[in-house]
DNA sequence: TGATCTTTTGTACGATAGTACAAATCACAT
DNA sequence: ATGTGATTTGTACTATCGTACAAAAGATCA
């Protein structure tokens, strides 16, 4: 999109650059940024360490390019699905459609690259946990608009819930989404094999079902604690 | 608990060992394991790098000791609160009490060390995202029993929900909990200052309210998709 | 074929990592 | 006061890190 591909763009190996990107994405997403060395990436991609420097200059540049690759398409897909969801008449159905528009691209789409969006979403989860600065910047300036659009849409379908509560609950949604991608094996283990945490379709259905209910929870009346209060003692 | 403190246990600085542990906990929790060097930790604790080696032998040993410090007390507190919650008669109230028993210690308690359990819970979140092996082992063997106890308790108060769904939803709970501690500033930002993501009490109330509703969501009938299906097109 | 540009390779450099270890320093019982 | 064991300091070693760069190899077109 930025460079015009000259006719001799093709390299010796068919797209070594892409192989490096894919390997880096995989390694970063599973081990974190700092645990993976440029040499690890090069080795996994069948490339020479110097080749990474040639294509991306620095390790940060490599991470940045991964984000550039995915953020656009994923945001676009989310916007499309959100626009369609907003046109749903029934408020209950609309809420579910909105949540689905948020969740589905994170699991399955996001770019045409192999592996789908799940790997990239997991990468985002890990980078956010590590407090990576490069990631933080590009995420805030790329996804905050979309996040606000989703929050607004949800708020419209739940007018009686304060916006603050919606923000919190959408935050929980993202956390649940991230964690499902980070440690899927925990689900399999705790369910004693009855559930498969790595099954994207199953995870999506569970997440959508649970999240819709969470959004529909009664508003948190911060002023008046109307209902019964904590039943168990709380020391300090 | 393992060493009997001889009368000359006190060092030159009052508890340099504890200072190192606290500094490491803080740095690991905010930057990840690999991004923090032993020298960073020593500097933050006002200690000499060699002192870290003396007390904990290796960097892994330091992390392990942090876990040992917190896992026991936190598990104990959770068990106490869970036992109390199970005695609540009303099923709705009981469910909320159980969720609270899970959430509250993660935010506020967990050990007598300064800073409370929030720092340690955040540390666990980051280590889990990084796929840290030392952490994974000790977590699985320390918390799985407790997790099962909570899942069972929740299942008892929601008998009509399949266990699989409960597992998924408690997984989402943990993910939401982790993420709230990892990036609280995102809540403040998205709510445009109306909510404070760093306010533990507020986060707890929001999380409990949302999670209880999520647990109470209708069961996911994997066999019969009774309700209307996705309203928006799904390509691929 | 030979010139030219792109890509890959191989190697090296300075910085920093984790850890080991001897020497210095401390607290305390005698 | 002095000896003794626990702790802290200072330093050094080896490995690996990110990155730079010159040379080799490959591709493209005159």
PDB file of C-alpha atoms in Angstrom, chain A residues 29-35 77 80-81 84-85 88 90 92-94 96-97 100-102 104 108 122 125-126 128-131 136 139-141 144 147-148 151-152 163-192 194-199 202-203 205-211 213-220 227-236, chain B residues 29-35 77 80-81 84-85 88 90 92-94 96-97 100-102 104 108 122 125-126 128-131 136 139-141 143-144 147-148 151-152 163-192 194-199 202-203 205-211 213-220 227-235:
ATOM      1  CA  UNK A  29       2.016 -14.257  20.565  1.00  0.00           C
ATOM      2  CA  UNK A  30       3.065 -17.334  22.503  1.00  0.00           C
ATOM      3  CA  UNK A  31       6.187 -16.174  24.332  1.00  0.00           C
ATOM      4  CA  UNK A  32       5.972 -12.421  24.570  1.00  0.00           C
ATOM      5  CA  UNK A  33       8.103  -9.785  22.947  1.00  0.00           C
ATOM      6  CA  UNK A  34      11.162  -9.847  25.148  1.00  0.00           C
ATOM      7  CA  UNK A  35      11.482 -13.594  25.387  1.00  0.00           C
ATOM      8  CA  UNK A  77     -14.478  -5.968   9.338  1.00  0.00           C
ATOM      9  CA  UNK A  80     -18.997  -3.597   8.665  1.00  0.00           C
ATOM     10  CA  UNK A  81     -20.446  -6.067  11.124  1.00  0.00           C
ATOM     11  CA  UNK A  84     -25.139  -4.407  10.010  1.00  0.00           C
ATOM     12  CA  UNK A  85     -25.835  -5.109  13.676  1.00  0.00           C
ATOM     13  CA  UNK A  88     -31.312  -5.015  13.677  1.00  0.00           C
ATOM     14  CA  UNK A  90     -35.263  -6.088  18.090  1.00  0.00           C
ATOM     15  CA  UNK A  92     -32.261  -8.063  22.349  1.00  0.00           C
ATOM     16  CA  UNK A  93     -31.212  -9.399  18.974  1.00  0.00           C
ATOM     17  CA  UNK A  94     -29.340  -6.221  18.210  1.00  0.00           C
ATOM     18  CA  UNK A  96     -26.273  -9.994  20.539  1.00  0.00           C
ATOM     19  CA  UNK A  97     -25.397  -8.963  17.004  1.00  0.00           C
ATOM     20  CA  UNK A 100     -20.901 -10.858  17.887  1.00  0.00           C
ATOM     21  CA  UNK A 101     -19.584  -8.131  15.602  1.00  0.00           C
ATOM     22  CA  UNK A 102     -16.974  -7.367  18.229  1.00  0.00           C
ATOM     23  CA  UNK A 104     -16.076 -12.782  15.733  1.00  0.00           C
ATOM     24  CA  UNK A 108     -11.529 -15.636  12.910  1.00  0.00           C
ATOM     25  CA  UNK A 122      -3.541 -13.242  21.214  1.00  0.00           C
ATOM     26  CA  UNK A 125      -3.305  -9.677  24.655  1.00  0.00           C
ATOM     27  CA  UNK A 126       0.290 -10.573  25.388  1.00  0.00           C
ATOM     28  CA  UNK A 128      -0.908  -5.467  26.569  1.00  0.00           C
ATOM     29  CA  UNK A 129       0.078  -7.640  29.504  1.00  0.00           C
ATOM     30  CA  UNK A 130       3.740  -6.861  28.965  1.00  0.00           C
ATOM     31  CA  UNK A 131       2.995  -3.157  28.763  1.00  0.00           C
ATOM     32  CA  UNK A 136       0.170   0.537  23.399  1.00  0.00           C
ATOM     33  CA  UNK A 139      -3.562   0.190  19.745  1.00  0.00           C
ATOM     34  CA  UNK A 140      -4.881   3.294  21.444  1.00  0.00           C
ATOM     35  CA  UNK A 141      -4.883   5.299  18.243  1.00  0.00           C
ATOM     36  CA  UNK A 144     -10.254   3.528  20.578  1.00  0.00           C
ATOM     37  CA  UNK A 147     -14.309   0.778  20.940  1.00  0.00           C
ATOM     38  CA  UNK A 148     -16.308   3.966  21.365  1.00  0.00           C
ATOM     39  CA  UNK A 151     -19.893   1.233  23.419  1.00  0.00           C
ATOM     40  CA  UNK A 152     -22.267   3.747  21.870  1.00  0.00           C
ATOM     41  CA  UNK A 163     -22.465   4.504  30.121  1.00  0.00           C
ATOM     42  CA  UNK A 164     -19.936   3.846  32.863  1.00  0.00           C
ATOM     43  CA  UNK A 165     -21.319   0.376  33.406  1.00  0.00           C
ATOM     44  CA  UNK A 166     -21.200  -0.314  29.676  1.00  0.00           C
ATOM     45  CA  UNK A 167     -17.552   0.693  29.569  1.00  0.00           C
ATOM     46  CA  UNK A 168     -16.705  -1.613  32.425  1.00  0.00           C
ATOM     47  CA  UNK A 169     -18.587  -4.517  30.929  1.00  0.00           C
ATOM     48  CA  UNK A 170     -17.024  -4.084  27.513  1.00  0.00           C
ATOM     49  CA  UNK A 171     -13.683  -3.995  29.268  1.00  0.00           C
ATOM     50  CA  UNK A 172     -14.526  -7.298  30.896  1.00  0.00           C
ATOM     51  CA  UNK A 173     -15.523  -8.638  27.510  1.00  0.00           C
ATOM     52  CA  UNK A 174     -12.138  -7.792  26.063  1.00  0.00           C
ATOM     53  CA  UNK A 175     -10.384  -9.319  29.045  1.00  0.00           C
ATOM     54  CA  UNK A 176     -12.372 -12.531  28.743  1.00  0.00           C
ATOM     55  CA  UNK A 177     -11.700 -12.600  25.023  1.00  0.00           C
ATOM     56  CA  UNK A 178      -7.984 -12.126  25.510  1.00  0.00           C
ATOM     57  CA  UNK A 179      -7.736 -14.730  28.227  1.00  0.00           C
ATOM     58  CA  UNK A 180      -9.608 -17.292  26.167  1.00  0.00           C
ATOM     59  CA  UNK A 181      -6.965 -16.954  23.505  1.00  0.00           C
ATOM     60  CA  UNK A 182      -4.028 -16.866  25.896  1.00  0.00           C
ATOM     61  CA  UNK A 183      -4.762 -19.992  27.941  1.00  0.00           C
ATOM     62  CA  UNK A 184      -7.350 -22.116  26.133  1.00  0.00           C
ATOM     63  CA  UNK A 185      -5.900 -25.275  27.608  1.00  0.00           C
ATOM     64  CA  UNK A 186      -7.055 -24.143  31.038  1.00  0.00           C
ATOM     65  CA  UNK A 187     -10.654 -24.530  29.916  1.00  0.00           C
ATOM     66  CA  UNK A 188     -10.018 -28.046  28.696  1.00  0.00           C
ATOM     67  CA  UNK A 189      -8.273 -28.930  31.928  1.00  0.00           C
ATOM     68  CA  UNK A 190     -10.866 -27.487  34.311  1.00  0.00           C
ATOM     69  CA  UNK A 191     -13.747 -29.007  32.358  1.00  0.00           C
ATOM     70  CA  UNK A 192     -11.960 -32.358  32.525  1.00  0.00           C
ATOM     71  CA  UNK A 194     -15.669 -31.911  28.360  1.00  0.00           C
ATOM     72  CA  UNK A 195     -14.930 -28.609  26.665  1.00  0.00           C
ATOM     73  CA  UNK A 196     -12.219 -27.745  24.164  1.00  0.00           C
ATOM     74  CA  UNK A 197     -10.753 -24.367  24.888  1.00  0.00           C
ATOM     75  CA  UNK A 198      -9.105 -24.242  21.480  1.00  0.00           C
ATOM     76  CA  UNK A 199     -12.376 -24.581  19.616  1.00  0.00           C
ATOM     77  CA  UNK A 202     -17.434 -22.953  20.882  1.00  0.00           C
ATOM     78  CA  UNK A 203     -15.536 -20.195  22.601  1.00  0.00           C
ATOM     79  CA  UNK A 205     -20.798 -18.948  21.468  1.00  0.00           C
ATOM     80  CA  UNK A 206     -19.956 -19.186  25.130  1.00  0.00           C
ATOM     81  CA  UNK A 207     -18.463 -15.728  25.176  1.00  0.00           C
ATOM     82  CA  UNK A 208     -21.369 -14.134  23.336  1.00  0.00           C
ATOM     83  CA  UNK A 209     -23.958 -15.808  25.535  1.00  0.00           C
ATOM     84  CA  UNK A 210     -22.225 -14.831  28.749  1.00  0.00           C
ATOM     85  CA  UNK A 211     -21.405 -11.316  27.634  1.00  0.00           C
ATOM     86  CA  UNK A 213     -26.202 -11.452  29.854  1.00  0.00           C
ATOM     87  CA  UNK A 214     -23.507  -9.397  31.541  1.00  0.00           C
ATOM     88  CA  UNK A 215     -24.462  -6.315  29.559  1.00  0.00           C
ATOM     89  CA  UNK A 216     -28.091  -6.848  30.458  1.00  0.00           C
ATOM     90  CA  UNK A 217     -27.362  -6.991  34.176  1.00  0.00           C
ATOM     91  CA  UNK A 218     -29.128  -4.354  36.244  1.00  0.00           C
ATOM     92  CA  UNK A 219     -27.373  -1.029  36.466  1.00  0.00           C
ATOM     93  CA  UNK A 220     -24.965  -0.536  39.323  1.00  0.00           C
ATOM     94  CA  UNK A 227     -30.115  -4.789  47.326  1.00  0.00           C
ATOM     95  CA  UNK A 228     -28.710  -6.886  50.114  1.00  0.00           C
ATOM     96  CA  UNK A 229     -25.057  -6.309  50.780  1.00  0.00           C
ATOM     97  CA  UNK A 230     -22.099  -8.677  51.049  1.00  0.00           C
ATOM     98  CA  UNK A 231     -23.175 -11.695  52.961  1.00  0.00           C
ATOM     99  CA  UNK A 232     -19.748 -12.744  54.111  1.00  0.00           C
ATOM    100  CA  UNK A 233     -17.621 -10.817  56.509  1.00  0.00           C
ATOM    101  CA  UNK A 234     -14.967  -8.602  54.984  1.00  0.00           C
ATOM    102  CA  UNK A 235     -12.057  -7.821  57.222  1.00  0.00           C
ATOM    103  CA  UNK A 236     -10.082  -4.809  56.057  1.00  0.00           C
TER     104      UNK A 236
ATOM    105  CA  UNK B  29       3.892  -7.246  37.403  1.00  0.00           C
ATOM    106  CA  UNK B  30       4.236  -4.114  35.316  1.00  0.00           C
ATOM    107  CA  UNK B  31       6.862  -5.059  32.763  1.00  0.00           C
ATOM    108  CA  UNK B  32       6.841  -8.817  32.515  1.00  0.00           C
ATOM    109  CA  UNK B  33       9.482 -11.295  33.544  1.00  0.00           C
ATOM    110  CA  UNK B  34      11.895 -11.035  30.657  1.00  0.00           C
ATOM    111  CA  UNK B  35      11.903  -7.271  30.391  1.00  0.00           C
ATOM    112  CA  UNK B  77      -8.657 -16.546  52.306  1.00  0.00           C
ATOM    113  CA  UNK B  80     -12.692 -19.204  54.046  1.00  0.00           C
ATOM    114  CA  UNK B  81     -14.881 -16.856  52.067  1.00  0.00           C
ATOM    115  CA  UNK B  84     -19.028 -18.835  54.300  1.00  0.00           C
ATOM    116  CA  UNK B  85     -20.677 -18.201  50.956  1.00  0.00           C
ATOM    117  CA  UNK B  88     -25.959 -18.640  52.301  1.00  0.00           C
ATOM    118  CA  UNK B  90     -30.936 -17.872  49.052  1.00  0.00           C
ATOM    119  CA  UNK B  92     -29.221 -15.752  44.172  1.00  0.00           C
ATOM    120  CA  UNK B  93     -27.460 -14.319  47.204  1.00  0.00           C
ATOM    121  CA  UNK B  94     -25.275 -17.359  47.433  1.00  0.00           C
ATOM    122  CA  UNK B  96     -23.113 -13.407  44.448  1.00  0.00           C
ATOM    123  CA  UNK B  97     -21.330 -14.339  47.659  1.00  0.00           C
ATOM    124  CA  UNK B 100     -17.321 -12.159  45.694  1.00  0.00           C
ATOM    125  CA  UNK B 101     -15.300 -14.770  47.528  1.00  0.00           C
ATOM    126  CA  UNK B 102     -13.384 -15.375  44.341  1.00  0.00           C
ATOM    127  CA  UNK B 104     -12.256  -9.899  46.578  1.00  0.00           C
ATOM    128  CA  UNK B 108      -7.368  -6.730  48.201  1.00  0.00           C
ATOM    129  CA  UNK B 122      -1.568  -8.637  38.132  1.00  0.00           C
ATOM    130  CA  UNK B 125      -1.952 -12.197  34.711  1.00  0.00           C
ATOM    131  CA  UNK B 126       1.283 -11.067  33.110  1.00  0.00           C
ATOM    132  CA  UNK B 128       0.168 -16.256  32.219  1.00  0.00           C
ATOM    133  CA  UNK B 129       0.252 -14.042  29.137  1.00  0.00           C
ATOM    134  CA  UNK B 130       3.974 -14.571  28.746  1.00  0.00           C
ATOM    135  CA  UNK B 131       3.564 -18.300  29.068  1.00  0.00           C
ATOM    136  CA  UNK B 136       2.384 -22.156  34.928  1.00  0.00           C
ATOM    137  CA  UNK B 139      -0.320 -22.042  39.413  1.00  0.00           C
ATOM    138  CA  UNK B 140      -1.811 -25.236  38.059  1.00  0.00           C
ATOM    139  CA  UNK B 141      -0.865 -27.221  41.129  1.00  0.00           C
ATOM    140  CA  UNK B 143      -5.074 -23.041  42.167  1.00  0.00           C
ATOM    141  CA  UNK B 144      -6.765 -25.822  40.268  1.00  0.00           C
ATOM    142  CA  UNK B 147     -10.946 -23.366  40.959  1.00  0.00           C
ATOM    143  CA  UNK B 148     -12.758 -26.675  41.030  1.00  0.00           C
ATOM    144  CA  UNK B 151     -16.936 -24.208  39.968  1.00  0.00           C
ATOM    145  CA  UNK B 152     -18.662 -26.855  42.037  1.00  0.00           C
ATOM    146  CA  UNK B 163     -20.855 -27.690  34.109  1.00  0.00           C
ATOM    147  CA  UNK B 164     -19.146 -26.881  30.824  1.00  0.00           C
ATOM    148  CA  UNK B 165     -20.849 -23.521  30.673  1.00  0.00           C
ATOM    149  CA  UNK B 166     -19.847 -22.799  34.256  1.00  0.00           C
ATOM    150  CA  UNK B 167     -16.234 -23.555  33.430  1.00  0.00           C
ATOM    151  CA  UNK B 168     -16.282 -21.214  30.462  1.00  0.00           C
ATOM    152  CA  UNK B 169     -17.923 -18.447  32.426  1.00  0.00           C
ATOM    153  CA  UNK B 170     -15.536 -18.737  35.335  1.00  0.00           C
ATOM    154  CA  UNK B 171     -12.735 -18.619  32.805  1.00  0.00           C
ATOM    155  CA  UNK B 172     -14.185 -15.386  31.474  1.00  0.00           C
ATOM    156  CA  UNK B 173     -14.390 -14.095  35.008  1.00  0.00           C
ATOM    157  CA  UNK B 174     -10.704 -14.701  35.561  1.00  0.00           C
ATOM    158  CA  UNK B 175      -9.858 -13.081  32.233  1.00  0.00           C
ATOM    159  CA  UNK B 176     -11.915 -10.005  33.057  1.00  0.00           C
ATOM    160  CA  UNK B 177     -10.354  -9.862  36.492  1.00  0.00           C
ATOM    161  CA  UNK B 178      -6.847 -10.094  35.086  1.00  0.00           C
ATOM    162  CA  UNK B 179      -7.458  -7.515  32.425  1.00  0.00           C
ATOM    163  CA  UNK B 180      -8.924  -5.059  34.896  1.00  0.00           C
ATOM    164  CA  UNK B 181      -5.688  -5.185  36.816  1.00  0.00           C
ATOM    165  CA  UNK B 182      -3.442  -5.094  33.771  1.00  0.00           C
ATOM    166  CA  UNK B 183      -4.853  -2.044  32.016  1.00  0.00           C
ATOM    167  CA  UNK B 184      -7.053  -0.106  34.421  1.00  0.00           C
ATOM    168  CA  UNK B 185      -6.242   3.154  32.660  1.00  0.00           C
ATOM    169  CA  UNK B 186      -8.123   1.941  29.611  1.00  0.00           C
ATOM    170  CA  UNK B 187     -11.344   2.070  31.602  1.00  0.00           C
ATOM    171  CA  UNK B 188     -10.675   5.638  32.648  1.00  0.00           C
ATOM    172  CA  UNK B 189      -9.841   6.596  29.091  1.00  0.00           C
ATOM    173  CA  UNK B 190     -12.851   4.963  27.424  1.00  0.00           C
ATOM    174  CA  UNK B 191     -15.248   6.300  30.029  1.00  0.00           C
ATOM    175  CA  UNK B 192     -13.782   9.768  29.461  1.00  0.00           C
ATOM    176  CA  UNK B 194     -16.304   9.113  34.425  1.00  0.00           C
ATOM    177  CA  UNK B 195     -14.951   5.876  35.853  1.00  0.00           C
ATOM    178  CA  UNK B 196     -11.656   5.232  37.588  1.00  0.00           C
ATOM    179  CA  UNK B 197     -10.157   1.938  36.484  1.00  0.00           C
ATOM    180  CA  UNK B 198      -7.732   1.965  39.385  1.00  0.00           C
ATOM    181  CA  UNK B 199     -10.447   2.094  42.018  1.00  0.00           C
ATOM    182  CA  UNK B 202     -15.543   0.124  42.033  1.00  0.00           C
ATOM    183  CA  UNK B 203     -13.947  -2.523  39.860  1.00  0.00           C
ATOM    184  CA  UNK B 205     -18.665  -4.104  42.274  1.00  0.00           C
ATOM    185  CA  UNK B 206     -18.785  -3.837  38.508  1.00  0.00           C
ATOM    186  CA  UNK B 207     -17.126  -7.191  38.061  1.00  0.00           C
ATOM    187  CA  UNK B 208     -19.358  -8.965  40.556  1.00  0.00           C
ATOM    188  CA  UNK B 209     -22.529  -7.493  39.106  1.00  0.00           C
ATOM    189  CA  UNK B 210     -21.587  -8.369  35.530  1.00  0.00           C
ATOM    190  CA  UNK B 211     -20.289 -11.816  36.391  1.00  0.00           C
ATOM    191  CA  UNK B 213     -25.485 -12.009  35.436  1.00  0.00           C
ATOM    192  CA  UNK B 214     -23.169 -13.909  33.102  1.00  0.00           C
ATOM    193  CA  UNK B 215     -23.384 -17.030  35.241  1.00  0.00           C
ATOM    194  CA  UNK B 216     -27.147 -16.733  35.282  1.00  0.00           C
ATOM    195  CA  UNK B 217     -27.375 -16.560  31.513  1.00  0.00           C
ATOM    196  CA  UNK B 218     -29.427 -19.342  29.921  1.00  0.00           C
ATOM    197  CA  UNK B 219     -27.563 -22.546  29.247  1.00  0.00           C
ATOM    198  CA  UNK B 220     -25.890 -22.899  25.885  1.00  0.00           C
ATOM    199  CA  UNK B 227     -33.168 -19.030  19.427  1.00  0.00           C
ATOM    200  CA  UNK B 228     -32.684 -16.863  16.338  1.00  0.00           C
ATOM    201  CA  UNK B 229     -29.272 -17.194  14.813  1.00  0.00           C
ATOM    202  CA  UNK B 230     -26.621 -14.635  13.832  1.00  0.00           C
ATOM    203  CA  UNK B 231     -28.352 -11.721  12.259  1.00  0.00           C
ATOM    204  CA  UNK B 232     -25.374 -10.498  10.289  1.00  0.00           C
ATOM    205  CA  UNK B 233     -23.751 -12.317   7.428  1.00  0.00           C
ATOM    206  CA  UNK B 234     -20.705 -14.380   8.228  1.00  0.00           C
ATOM    207  CA  UNK B 235     -18.416 -14.972   5.295  1.00  0.00           C
TER     208      UNK B 235
END
